[in-house]
Amino acid sequence: FDLAQAARRGVPVRLYEMRPVRSTPAHKTDLLAELVCSNSLRGAALENAPGLLKEELRRLVPGHGVIFLQMKNDVEYERRVESGKPLLALIDELWQAIEPHNRIYTLKIGLFHFEIPDYPVEVCREALLNAFTHRDYSILSPVYVRLYPDRLEISSPGGFVSDVSAENIVGHEPISRNPLLAQVLQRIGLVERAGMGVKRMFQVLLSYGKEPPNYEAGADFVRVTVRSDRAEGRLDETFARFVVRCQQEGRELRLPDLLILNWLKRNREVDASEARRIICRSEREAYEVLNSMVNRGLLEQFGEKKGRVYRLSKMVYAQLRRSLSYLPFHRAELAYAETAILNYLQELPGRAEERFVTNEIVRTLLRVSPHQAGYVLAGLVKKGRLVLKGRGRAARYYPAEG
């Protein structure tokens, strides 16, 4: 809890030294962490001081707490847990609820085995701590944690602070709505310093061959989604192997490198303007990142000055062939693939509204990877030839009317 925030709102706060004669192991800082920590050492009975303190905190900050929902599908849940424990105990309780469903995938590279969890512990910890640290405690609503079969969603009250957005969060300088609470958590080593927490989340997920966390926000909420490996095509084993090999060879891939490479898995080329948007840096920094990747053999540059674009180097292209959505589709091949899908739909029996294809059907039809099938289907949707209904494994593509 941020007691300073309560004081600023006019709530009387009186602090008393617990043991004025000598300090105890609990008294390590000049902040209010000791008061909060002491609150978790004893029970909640109103006959003792910690119990009274807990009751006061519940009264003064009624929105504190969490509701955990284990979802059966998008609209039904099979388990509901509501808790208002102290923050550190709350984080532990949430992780204990998530961990039994955290499937592990083993990536084998030579004699070495690398474990890739559905939900990496450092990513979950950072997402949960951010939800409580940066939430708006004036909104009397709890944090919601929803564990779906294919994803983890964490929603916290209050929109982004200042000009932070879902588009620039990975590169934005840290801004905290509750600076004292953030400082306390930094002092005890629970959150990353210097705003590295979100960057760490992106780096871990991309290094594992996963999709980066997805942020959504409104005026009164922020939601972050982490996809599991069970979601179709979410784990890119080829890319994960590439990252591990780079590490073994002493070639460190930094977060901007991973963001650019992830973009180039689905797009043939990138220019400095697009790179600036992807890595959320200035244009000068974008040029520096791109040129560094060229010098390290990750990219090749084409064109001159303002028309210059960057593509995967031949070496990287060869190693990531199975990851690339655009690989087999030059113009003629793409036209053939689109025609094959539309002809397949036309030849299906039944009414037009009953005919559909899925990513799996297209993979079988064209003998391509999930990424490549998704690329062609997305192109047909963009051109208005197909209509997408559902998402994940339930995604179906129907012929557009007319």
mmCIF file of C-alpha atoms in Angstrom:
data_model
loop_
_atom_site.group_PDB
_atom_site.id
_atom_site.type_symbol
_atom_site.label_atom_id
_atom_site.label_comp_id
_atom_site.label_asym_id
_atom_site.label_seq_id
_atom_site.Cartn_x
_atom_site.Cartn_y
_atom_site.Cartn_z
ATOM 1 C CA PHE A 1 0.000 0.000 0.000
ATOM 2 C CA ASP A 2 1.118 3.612 -0.647
ATOM 3 C CA LEU A 3 0.373 5.320 2.682
ATOM 4 C CA ALA A 4 1.783 8.612 1.374
ATOM 5 C CA GLN A 5 -0.929 8.561 -1.283
ATOM 6 C CA ALA A 6 -3.545 8.083 1.434
ATOM 7 C CA ALA A 7 -2.077 10.992 3.399
ATOM 8 C CA ARG A 8 -2.163 13.264 0.339
ATOM 9 C CA ARG A 9 -5.880 12.535 0.037
ATOM 10 C CA GLY A 10 -6.527 13.914 3.515
ATOM 11 C CA VAL A 11 -6.485 10.669 5.492
ATOM 12 C CA PRO A 12 -4.825 11.217 8.913
ATOM 13 C CA VAL A 13 -1.700 9.055 9.168
ATOM 14 C CA ARG A 14 0.279 8.789 12.411
ATOM 15 C CA LEU A 15 3.537 6.819 12.469
ATOM 16 C CA TYR A 16 4.996 5.400 15.662
ATOM 17 C CA GLU A 17 8.410 3.800 16.096
ATOM 18 C CA MET A 18 7.815 0.158 16.997
ATOM 19 C CA ARG A 19 11.077 -0.302 18.934
ATOM 20 C CA PRO A 20 12.700 3.065 19.626
ATOM 21 C CA VAL A 21 15.490 1.686 21.808
ATOM 22 C CA ARG A 22 17.170 -0.444 19.155
ATOM 23 C CA SER A 23 16.456 -1.260 15.524
ATOM 24 C CA THR A 24 15.321 -4.661 14.319
ATOM 25 C CA PRO A 25 15.916 -6.572 11.054
ATOM 26 C CA ALA A 26 12.677 -5.040 9.816
ATOM 27 C CA HIS A 27 14.082 -1.490 10.023
ATOM 28 C CA LYS A 28 16.335 -1.292 6.985
ATOM 29 C CA THR A 29 15.163 1.834 5.156
ATOM 30 C CA ASP A 30 13.807 5.308 5.804
ATOM 31 C CA LEU A 31 10.647 4.498 3.861
ATOM 32 C CA LEU A 32 7.354 3.015 5.015
ATOM 33 C CA ALA A 33 8.153 -0.548 3.969
ATOM 34 C CA GLU A 34 8.676 -1.598 7.590
ATOM 35 C CA LEU A 35 5.128 -0.675 8.498
ATOM 36 C CA VAL A 36 3.712 -2.632 5.584
ATOM 37 C CA CYS A 37 6.019 -5.608 6.189
ATOM 38 C CA SER A 38 5.179 -5.716 9.899
ATOM 39 C CA ASN A 39 1.547 -5.913 8.881
ATOM 40 C CA SER A 40 2.089 -9.388 7.419
ATOM 41 C CA LEU A 41 3.868 -10.947 10.403
ATOM 42 C CA ARG A 42 0.786 -11.698 12.515
ATOM 43 C CA GLY A 43 -2.879 -12.515 12.146
ATOM 44 C CA ALA A 44 -5.854 -10.411 11.169
ATOM 45 C CA ALA A 45 -7.648 -10.504 14.538
ATOM 46 C CA LEU A 46 -8.838 -7.100 15.683
ATOM 47 C CA GLU A 47 -7.470 -7.791 19.182
ATOM 48 C CA ASN A 48 -3.906 -6.973 18.088
ATOM 49 C CA ALA A 49 -2.202 -4.020 16.390
ATOM 50 C CA PRO A 50 -1.430 -5.737 13.051
ATOM 51 C CA GLY A 51 -5.044 -6.850 12.798
ATOM 52 C CA LEU A 52 -6.275 -3.317 13.425
ATOM 53 C CA LEU A 53 -3.825 -1.985 10.843
ATOM 54 C CA LYS A 54 -5.037 -4.473 8.247
ATOM 55 C CA GLU A 55 -8.626 -3.477 8.921
ATOM 56 C CA GLU A 56 -7.731 0.209 8.518
ATOM 57 C CA LEU A 57 -5.936 -0.466 5.241
ATOM 58 C CA ARG A 58 -8.957 -2.375 3.942
ATOM 59 C CA ARG A 59 -11.169 0.562 4.901
ATOM 60 C CA LEU A 60 -8.924 3.290 3.491
ATOM 61 C CA VAL A 61 -7.864 1.463 0.309
ATOM 62 C CA PRO A 62 -10.890 -0.751 -0.449
ATOM 63 C CA GLY A 63 -9.844 -1.297 -4.061
ATOM 64 C CA HIS A 64 -6.680 -3.125 -3.062
ATOM 65 C CA GLY A 65 -6.825 -6.801 -3.871
ATOM 66 C CA VAL A 66 -7.187 -9.177 -6.757
ATOM 67 C CA ILE A 67 -9.708 -11.479 -8.379
ATOM 68 C CA PHE A 68 -8.181 -14.530 -10.056
ATOM 69 C CA LEU A 69 -10.306 -16.353 -12.623
ATOM 70 C CA GLN A 70 -9.321 -19.633 -14.209
ATOM 71 C CA MET A 71 -11.270 -19.445 -17.455
ATOM 72 C CA LYS A 72 -12.852 -22.459 -19.125
ATOM 73 C CA ASN A 73 -13.326 -20.449 -22.319
ATOM 74 C CA ASP A 74 -13.784 -16.787 -23.237
ATOM 75 C CA VAL A 75 -17.020 -16.383 -21.229
ATOM 76 C CA GLU A 76 -17.061 -19.105 -18.527
ATOM 77 C CA TYR A 77 -14.743 -19.662 -15.585
ATOM 78 C CA GLU A 78 -14.236 -22.813 -13.539
ATOM 79 C CA ARG A 79 -12.410 -21.307 -10.562
ATOM 80 C CA ARG A 80 -12.622 -17.939 -8.815
ATOM 81 C CA VAL A 81 -10.336 -16.717 -6.033
ATOM 82 C CA GLU A 82 -10.674 -13.306 -4.383
ATOM 83 C CA SER A 83 -7.889 -12.078 -2.106
ATOM 84 C CA GLY A 84 -6.924 -8.914 -0.268
ATOM 85 C CA LYS A 85 -3.693 -10.120 1.301
ATOM 86 C CA PRO A 86 -0.635 -7.871 1.672
ATOM 87 C CA LEU A 87 1.076 -7.243 -1.648
ATOM 88 C CA LEU A 88 3.993 -9.666 -1.350
ATOM 89 C CA ALA A 89 1.754 -12.498 -0.157
ATOM 90 C CA LEU A 90 -0.675 -11.619 -2.940
ATOM 91 C CA ILE A 91 1.997 -12.021 -5.640
ATOM 92 C CA ASP A 92 3.024 -15.398 -4.195
ATOM 93 C CA GLU A 93 -0.586 -16.566 -4.076
ATOM 94 C CA LEU A 94 -1.179 -15.589 -7.706
ATOM 95 C CA TRP A 95 1.955 -17.362 -8.901
ATOM 96 C CA GLN A 96 0.903 -20.512 -7.015
ATOM 97 C CA ALA A 97 -2.415 -20.375 -8.890
ATOM 98 C CA ILE A 98 -0.694 -19.965 -12.277
ATOM 99 C CA GLU A 99 2.256 -22.341 -11.879
ATOM 100 C CA PRO A 100 0.343 -25.685 -12.016
ATOM 101 C CA HIS A 101 -0.864 -24.709 -15.508
ATOM 102 C CA ASN A 102 2.558 -23.516 -16.676
ATOM 103 C CA ARG A 103 3.494 -26.164 -19.220
ATOM 104 C CA ILE A 104 7.203 -26.571 -20.060
ATOM 105 C CA TYR A 105 8.528 -27.138 -23.584
ATOM 106 C CA THR A 106 12.041 -28.582 -23.881
ATOM 107 C CA LEU A 107 14.176 -27.277 -26.731
ATOM 108 C CA LYS A 108 16.999 -29.677 -27.602
ATOM 109 C CA ILE A 109 20.127 -28.262 -29.241
ATOM 110 C CA GLY A 110 22.897 -30.826 -29.478
ATOM 111 C CA LEU A 111 23.700 -32.080 -25.989
ATOM 112 C CA PHE A 112 21.950 -29.134 -24.343
ATOM 113 C CA HIS A 113 18.318 -28.924 -23.263
ATOM 114 C CA PHE A 114 16.614 -25.552 -22.773
ATOM 115 C CA GLU A 115 13.289 -25.235 -20.956
ATOM 116 C CA ILE A 116 10.720 -22.806 -22.356
ATOM 117 C CA PRO A 117 7.694 -22.315 -20.070
ATOM 118 C CA ASP A 118 4.299 -21.154 -21.266
ATOM 119 C CA TYR A 119 4.558 -18.245 -18.838
ATOM 120 C CA PRO A 120 8.156 -17.405 -17.814
ATOM 121 C CA VAL A 121 8.285 -16.598 -14.108
ATOM 122 C CA GLU A 122 10.172 -13.312 -14.596
ATOM 123 C CA VAL A 123 7.574 -12.136 -17.122
ATOM 124 C CA CYS A 124 4.626 -13.028 -14.877
ATOM 125 C CA ARG A 125 6.245 -11.484 -11.814
ATOM 126 C CA GLU A 126 6.942 -8.226 -13.626
ATOM 127 C CA ALA A 127 3.450 -8.045 -15.136
ATOM 128 C CA LEU A 128 1.794 -8.689 -11.762
ATOM 129 C CA LEU A 129 3.969 -6.198 -9.884
ATOM 130 C CA ASN A 130 3.373 -3.548 -12.560
ATOM 131 C CA ALA A 131 -0.377 -4.075 -12.237
ATOM 132 C CA PHE A 132 -0.280 -3.246 -8.518
ATOM 133 C CA THR A 133 2.489 -0.639 -8.641
ATOM 134 C CA HIS A 134 1.033 1.522 -11.418
ATOM 135 C CA ARG A 135 -2.697 1.029 -10.833
ATOM 136 C CA ASP A 136 -4.993 3.890 -9.813
ATOM 137 C CA TYR A 137 -5.966 3.274 -6.184
ATOM 138 C CA SER A 138 -8.669 5.944 -6.354
ATOM 139 C CA ILE A 139 -10.668 3.541 -8.543
ATOM 140 C CA LEU A 140 -12.424 1.125 -6.187
ATOM 141 C CA SER A 141 -11.861 -1.944 -8.304
ATOM 142 C CA PRO A 142 -9.453 -4.875 -7.874
ATOM 143 C CA VAL A 143 -6.811 -6.148 -10.248
ATOM 144 C CA TYR A 144 -8.167 -8.973 -12.427
ATOM 145 C CA VAL A 145 -5.984 -11.928 -13.397
ATOM 146 C CA ARG A 146 -7.591 -14.258 -15.950
ATOM 147 C CA LEU A 147 -5.902 -17.510 -16.911
ATOM 148 C CA TYR A 148 -7.336 -18.784 -20.215
ATOM 149 C CA PRO A 149 -6.414 -22.096 -21.874
ATOM 150 C CA ASP A 150 -4.166 -20.212 -24.309
ATOM 151 C CA ARG A 151 -3.206 -16.951 -22.570
ATOM 152 C CA LEU A 152 -2.792 -14.991 -19.349
ATOM 153 C CA GLU A 153 -4.500 -11.595 -19.032
ATOM 154 C CA ILE A 154 -3.793 -9.108 -16.243
ATOM 155 C CA SER A 155 -6.035 -6.021 -16.006
ATOM 156 C CA SER A 156 -5.432 -3.161 -13.587
ATOM 157 C CA PRO A 157 -7.594 -0.094 -12.824
ATOM 158 C CA GLY A 158 -6.523 3.196 -14.387
ATOM 159 C CA GLY A 159 -5.186 4.007 -17.834
ATOM 160 C CA PHE A 160 -1.570 4.652 -18.769
ATOM 161 C CA VAL A 161 0.217 7.496 -16.986
ATOM 162 C CA SER A 162 1.071 10.660 -18.935
ATOM 163 C CA ASP A 163 1.825 9.943 -22.622
ATOM 164 C CA VAL A 164 2.698 6.258 -22.192
ATOM 165 C CA SER A 165 0.785 4.108 -24.684
ATOM 166 C CA ALA A 166 0.621 0.521 -25.878
ATOM 167 C CA GLU A 167 2.635 1.582 -28.936
ATOM 168 C CA ASN A 168 5.549 3.213 -27.087
ATOM 169 C CA ILE A 169 5.683 1.394 -23.745
ATOM 170 C CA VAL A 170 8.756 -0.659 -24.660
ATOM 171 C CA GLY A 171 10.842 2.472 -25.217
ATOM 172 C CA HIS A 172 9.227 5.049 -22.929
ATOM 173 C CA GLU A 173 11.067 6.445 -19.933
ATOM 174 C CA PRO A 174 9.618 5.090 -16.653
ATOM 175 C CA ILE A 175 6.732 7.039 -15.108
ATOM 176 C CA SER A 176 5.030 5.800 -11.950
ATOM 177 C CA ARG A 177 1.580 6.681 -10.675
ATOM 178 C CA ASN A 178 2.627 5.576 -7.164
ATOM 179 C CA PRO A 179 6.322 6.515 -6.898
ATOM 180 C CA LEU A 180 6.722 5.675 -3.201
ATOM 181 C CA LEU A 181 5.329 2.178 -3.674
ATOM 182 C CA ALA A 182 7.577 1.679 -6.702
ATOM 183 C CA GLN A 183 10.580 2.877 -4.692
ATOM 184 C CA VAL A 184 9.822 0.481 -1.835
ATOM 185 C CA LEU A 185 9.546 -2.460 -4.230
ATOM 186 C CA GLN A 186 12.827 -1.447 -5.857
ATOM 187 C CA ARG A 187 14.546 -1.204 -2.471
ATOM 188 C CA ILE A 188 13.592 -4.780 -1.624
ATOM 189 C CA GLY A 189 14.605 -5.981 -5.087
ATOM 190 C CA LEU A 190 11.203 -6.985 -6.432
ATOM 191 C CA VAL A 191 10.934 -4.708 -9.450
ATOM 192 C CA GLU A 192 13.538 -3.752 -12.025
ATOM 193 C CA ARG A 193 15.312 -0.436 -11.598
ATOM 194 C CA ALA A 194 15.482 2.286 -14.250
ATOM 195 C CA GLY A 195 12.312 1.125 -15.997
ATOM 196 C CA MET A 196 13.836 -2.121 -17.276
ATOM 197 C CA GLY A 197 10.887 -4.314 -16.230
ATOM 198 C CA VAL A 198 8.805 -4.023 -19.408
ATOM 199 C CA LYS A 199 11.925 -4.248 -21.574
ATOM 200 C CA ARG A 200 12.875 -7.430 -19.737
ATOM 201 C CA MET A 201 9.425 -8.909 -20.443
ATOM 202 C CA PHE A 202 9.805 -8.235 -24.175
ATOM 203 C CA GLN A 203 13.367 -9.574 -24.292
ATOM 204 C CA VAL A 204 12.564 -12.838 -22.482
ATOM 205 C CA LEU A 205 9.498 -13.632 -24.598
ATOM 206 C CA LEU A 206 11.161 -12.780 -27.924
ATOM 207 C CA SER A 207 14.281 -14.776 -26.992
ATOM 208 C CA TYR A 208 12.082 -17.808 -26.359
ATOM 209 C CA GLY A 209 10.565 -17.507 -29.835
ATOM 210 C CA LYS A 210 7.282 -16.222 -28.427
ATOM 211 C CA GLU A 211 5.161 -13.229 -29.304
ATOM 212 C CA PRO A 212 5.880 -10.112 -27.190
ATOM 213 C CA PRO A 213 3.349 -9.099 -24.522
ATOM 214 C CA ASN A 214 0.307 -7.351 -25.928
ATOM 215 C CA TYR A 215 -0.829 -4.150 -24.181
ATOM 216 C CA GLU A 216 -4.292 -2.606 -24.432
ATOM 217 C CA ALA A 217 -5.559 0.414 -22.523
ATOM 218 C CA GLY A 218 -8.535 2.677 -22.045
ATOM 219 C CA ALA A 219 -9.263 5.636 -19.808
ATOM 220 C CA ASP A 220 -9.797 3.396 -16.778
ATOM 221 C CA PHE A 221 -7.823 0.196 -17.413
ATOM 222 C CA VAL A 222 -4.579 -1.308 -18.673
ATOM 223 C CA ARG A 223 -4.496 -4.931 -19.813
ATOM 224 C CA VAL A 224 -1.442 -7.003 -20.689
ATOM 225 C CA THR A 225 -1.753 -10.388 -22.406
ATOM 226 C CA VAL A 226 0.901 -13.095 -22.529
ATOM 227 C CA ARG A 227 0.198 -15.923 -24.964
ATOM 228 C CA SER A 228 1.066 -19.520 -24.129
ATOM 229 C CA ASP A 229 2.693 -22.058 -26.441
ATOM 230 C CA ARG A 230 -0.707 -23.726 -26.796
ATOM 231 C CA ALA A 231 -1.890 -20.841 -28.935
ATOM 232 C CA GLU A 232 -1.463 -21.844 -32.561
ATOM 233 C CA GLY A 233 1.900 -20.848 -34.009
ATOM 234 C CA ARG A 234 2.921 -18.860 -30.913
ATOM 235 C CA LEU A 235 6.204 -20.667 -30.242
ATOM 236 C CA ASP A 236 8.731 -20.203 -33.025
ATOM 237 C CA GLU A 237 11.217 -22.993 -32.309
ATOM 238 C CA THR A 238 13.417 -22.012 -35.255
ATOM 239 C CA PHE A 239 13.825 -18.471 -33.927
ATOM 240 C CA ALA A 240 14.485 -19.726 -30.377
ATOM 241 C CA ARG A 241 17.246 -21.997 -31.734
ATOM 242 C CA PHE A 242 18.749 -19.062 -33.613
ATOM 243 C CA VAL A 243 18.863 -16.944 -30.435
ATOM 244 C CA VAL A 244 20.489 -19.767 -28.443
ATOM 245 C CA ARG A 245 23.136 -20.297 -31.149
ATOM 246 C CA CYS A 246 23.932 -16.579 -31.157
ATOM 247 C CA GLN A 247 24.408 -16.712 -27.385
ATOM 248 C CA GLN A 248 26.631 -19.788 -27.646
ATOM 249 C CA GLU A 249 28.775 -18.009 -30.248
ATOM 250 C CA GLY A 250 29.104 -14.909 -28.076
ATOM 251 C CA ARG A 251 26.877 -12.769 -30.330
ATOM 252 C CA GLU A 252 24.537 -10.998 -27.953
ATOM 253 C CA LEU A 253 21.127 -10.056 -29.328
ATOM 254 C CA ARG A 254 19.852 -6.930 -27.606
ATOM 255 C CA LEU A 255 16.193 -5.989 -27.337
ATOM 256 C CA PRO A 256 16.217 -3.642 -30.395
ATOM 257 C CA ASP A 257 17.827 -6.465 -32.422
ATOM 258 C CA LEU A 258 15.109 -8.907 -31.361
ATOM 259 C CA LEU A 259 12.333 -6.420 -32.147
ATOM 260 C CA ILE A 260 13.705 -5.795 -35.654
ATOM 261 C CA LEU A 261 14.275 -9.502 -36.347
ATOM 262 C CA ASN A 262 10.765 -10.319 -35.119
ATOM 263 C CA TRP A 263 9.358 -7.736 -37.560
ATOM 264 C CA LEU A 264 11.426 -9.162 -40.427
ATOM 265 C CA LYS A 265 9.991 -12.621 -39.860
ATOM 266 C CA ARG A 266 6.756 -11.295 -41.372
ATOM 267 C CA ASN A 267 7.987 -8.473 -43.589
ATOM 268 C CA ARG A 268 10.569 -8.633 -46.363
ATOM 269 C CA GLU A 269 12.294 -5.366 -45.449
ATOM 270 C CA VAL A 270 12.359 -2.454 -43.035
ATOM 271 C CA ASP A 271 13.440 1.183 -43.381
ATOM 272 C CA ALA A 272 14.667 3.587 -40.704
ATOM 273 C CA SER A 273 11.258 5.198 -40.253
ATOM 274 C CA GLU A 274 9.582 1.852 -39.588
ATOM 275 C CA ALA A 275 12.472 0.740 -37.373
ATOM 276 C CA ARG A 276 12.027 3.886 -35.303
ATOM 277 C CA ARG A 277 8.406 2.940 -34.650
ATOM 278 C CA ILE A 278 9.268 -0.703 -33.882
ATOM 279 C CA ILE A 279 11.966 0.005 -31.290
ATOM 280 C CA CYS A 280 10.421 3.263 -29.970
ATOM 281 C CA ARG A 281 13.631 5.248 -30.359
ATOM 282 C CA SER A 282 14.678 8.374 -32.249
ATOM 283 C CA GLU A 283 15.484 8.185 -35.960
ATOM 284 C CA ARG A 284 19.179 8.616 -35.203
ATOM 285 C CA GLU A 285 19.083 5.696 -32.758
ATOM 286 C CA ALA A 286 17.147 3.616 -35.290
ATOM 287 C CA TYR A 287 19.909 4.177 -37.867
ATOM 288 C CA GLU A 288 22.513 3.213 -35.269
ATOM 289 C CA VAL A 289 20.695 -0.037 -34.459
ATOM 290 C CA LEU A 290 20.232 -0.945 -38.135
ATOM 291 C CA ASN A 291 23.847 -0.169 -39.042
ATOM 292 C CA SER A 292 25.071 -2.149 -36.035
ATOM 293 C CA MET A 293 23.020 -5.136 -37.198
ATOM 294 C CA VAL A 294 24.551 -4.765 -40.676
ATOM 295 C CA ASN A 295 28.062 -4.694 -39.211
ATOM 296 C CA ARG A 296 27.339 -7.837 -37.185
ATOM 297 C CA GLY A 297 26.066 -9.725 -40.216
ATOM 298 C CA LEU A 298 22.404 -9.796 -39.175
ATOM 299 C CA LEU A 299 21.090 -7.472 -41.907
ATOM 300 C CA GLU A 300 22.011 -6.304 -45.402
ATOM 301 C CA GLN A 301 21.198 -2.844 -46.733
ATOM 302 C CA PHE A 302 19.799 -2.001 -50.165
ATOM 303 C CA GLY A 303 19.329 1.361 -51.877
ATOM 304 C CA GLU A 304 20.756 4.784 -51.187
ATOM 305 C CA LYS A 305 20.040 7.405 -48.532
ATOM 306 C CA LYS A 306 16.303 8.028 -48.061
ATOM 307 C CA GLY A 307 15.344 5.025 -50.161
ATOM 308 C CA ARG A 308 17.534 2.641 -48.169
ATOM 309 C CA VAL A 309 15.936 -0.511 -46.793
ATOM 310 C CA TYR A 310 17.273 -3.377 -44.703
ATOM 311 C CA ARG A 311 16.680 -7.104 -45.143
ATOM 312 C CA LEU A 312 17.848 -10.228 -43.374
ATOM 313 C CA SER A 313 21.378 -11.195 -44.352
ATOM 314 C CA LYS A 314 21.807 -14.371 -46.385
ATOM 315 C CA MET A 315 23.226 -16.135 -43.323
ATOM 316 C CA VAL A 316 20.296 -15.218 -41.066
ATOM 317 C CA TYR A 317 17.793 -15.797 -43.871
ATOM 318 C CA ALA A 318 19.086 -19.354 -44.274
ATOM 319 C CA GLN A 319 18.803 -20.063 -40.539
ATOM 320 C CA LEU A 320 15.299 -18.593 -40.194
ATOM 321 C CA ARG A 321 13.736 -19.941 -43.394
ATOM 322 C CA ARG A 322 11.093 -21.918 -41.518
ATOM 323 C CA SER A 323 10.124 -18.862 -39.438
ATOM 324 C CA LEU A 324 9.469 -16.491 -42.320
ATOM 325 C CA SER A 325 5.882 -15.924 -43.335
ATOM 326 C CA TYR A 326 6.794 -14.423 -46.711
ATOM 327 C CA LEU A 327 9.397 -17.010 -47.728
ATOM 328 C CA PRO A 328 7.699 -18.898 -50.566
ATOM 329 C CA PHE A 329 5.617 -16.046 -51.828
ATOM 330 C CA HIS A 330 7.059 -14.013 -54.642
ATOM 331 C CA ARG A 331 4.324 -12.237 -56.597
ATOM 332 C CA ALA A 332 3.462 -15.154 -58.863
ATOM 333 C CA GLU A 333 3.559 -17.659 -56.000
ATOM 334 C CA LEU A 334 1.414 -15.446 -53.770
ATOM 335 C CA ALA A 335 -1.185 -15.070 -56.534
ATOM 336 C CA TYR A 336 -1.195 -18.854 -56.973
ATOM 337 C CA ALA A 337 -1.648 -19.419 -53.216
ATOM 338 C CA GLU A 338 -4.534 -16.951 -52.981
ATOM 339 C CA THR A 339 -6.240 -18.452 -56.039
ATOM 340 C CA ALA A 340 -5.850 -21.969 -54.623
ATOM 341 C CA ILE A 341 -7.567 -20.963 -51.368
ATOM 342 C CA LEU A 342 -10.449 -19.171 -53.114
ATOM 343 C CA ASN A 343 -10.968 -22.080 -55.530
ATOM 344 C CA TYR A 344 -10.976 -24.514 -52.612
ATOM 345 C CA LEU A 345 -13.719 -22.500 -50.892
ATOM 346 C CA GLN A 346 -15.758 -22.266 -54.084
ATOM 347 C CA GLU A 347 -15.671 -26.030 -54.564
ATOM 348 C CA LEU A 348 -16.839 -26.847 -51.035
ATOM 349 C CA PRO A 349 -20.430 -28.156 -50.807
ATOM 350 C CA GLY A 350 -23.156 -26.210 -49.024
ATOM 351 C CA ARG A 351 -24.096 -22.569 -48.807
ATOM 352 C CA ALA A 352 -21.470 -19.821 -48.967
ATOM 353 C CA GLU A 353 -21.905 -18.911 -45.288
ATOM 354 C CA GLU A 354 -21.114 -22.526 -44.343
ATOM 355 C CA ARG A 355 -17.814 -22.684 -46.245
ATOM 356 C CA PHE A 356 -14.607 -21.771 -44.452
ATOM 357 C CA VAL A 357 -10.907 -22.512 -44.210
ATOM 358 C CA THR A 358 -8.567 -22.519 -41.220
ATOM 359 C CA ASN A 359 -4.839 -22.026 -40.850
ATOM 360 C CA GLU A 360 -4.472 -25.800 -40.593
ATOM 361 C CA ILE A 361 -6.442 -26.415 -43.807
ATOM 362 C CA VAL A 362 -4.325 -23.866 -45.703
ATOM 363 C CA ARG A 363 -1.113 -25.425 -44.376
ATOM 364 C CA THR A 364 -2.206 -28.790 -45.762
ATOM 365 C CA LEU A 365 -3.458 -27.294 -49.021
ATOM 366 C CA LEU A 366 -0.298 -25.278 -49.763
ATOM 367 C CA ARG A 367 2.252 -27.298 -47.743
ATOM 368 C CA VAL A 368 3.470 -24.246 -45.862
ATOM 369 C CA SER A 369 4.189 -23.299 -42.227
ATOM 370 C CA PRO A 370 1.627 -21.748 -39.814
ATOM 371 C CA HIS A 371 3.253 -18.308 -40.257
ATOM 372 C CA GLN A 372 3.128 -18.586 -44.050
ATOM 373 C CA ALA A 373 -0.499 -19.736 -44.048
ATOM 374 C CA GLY A 374 -1.395 -16.848 -41.740
ATOM 375 C CA TYR A 375 0.375 -14.397 -44.054
ATOM 376 C CA VAL A 376 -1.688 -15.437 -47.100
ATOM 377 C CA LEU A 377 -4.958 -15.501 -45.138
ATOM 378 C CA ALA A 378 -4.288 -12.053 -43.643
ATOM 379 C CA GLY A 379 -3.630 -10.728 -47.148
ATOM 380 C CA LEU A 380 -6.958 -12.065 -48.413
ATOM 381 C CA VAL A 381 -8.765 -10.515 -45.434
ATOM 382 C CA LYS A 382 -7.076 -7.168 -46.107
ATOM 383 C CA LYS A 383 -8.117 -7.343 -49.776
ATOM 384 C CA GLY A 384 -11.726 -8.009 -48.761
ATOM 385 C CA ARG A 385 -11.817 -11.525 -50.249
ATOM 386 C CA LEU A 386 -12.175 -13.313 -46.899
ATOM 387 C CA VAL A 387 -13.833 -12.504 -43.570
ATOM 388 C CA LEU A 388 -12.193 -13.609 -40.315
ATOM 389 C CA LYS A 389 -14.386 -14.896 -37.474
ATOM 390 C CA GLY A 390 -12.990 -16.101 -34.136
ATOM 391 C CA ARG A 391 -9.377 -16.130 -33.011
ATOM 392 C CA GLY A 392 -6.632 -18.557 -32.060
ATOM 393 C CA ARG A 393 -7.483 -22.151 -32.844
ATOM 394 C CA ALA A 394 -11.128 -21.137 -33.368
ATOM 395 C CA ALA A 395 -10.267 -18.700 -36.195
ATOM 396 C CA ARG A 396 -12.183 -19.385 -39.415
ATOM 397 C CA TYR A 397 -12.027 -17.570 -42.743
ATOM 398 C CA TYR A 398 -15.243 -17.262 -44.760
ATOM 399 C CA PRO A 399 -15.740 -15.981 -48.324
ATOM 400 C CA ALA A 400 -16.663 -12.297 -48.369
ATOM 401 C CA GLU A 401 -20.140 -11.495 -49.615
ATOM 402 C CA GLY A 402 -20.377 -10.447 -53.212
#
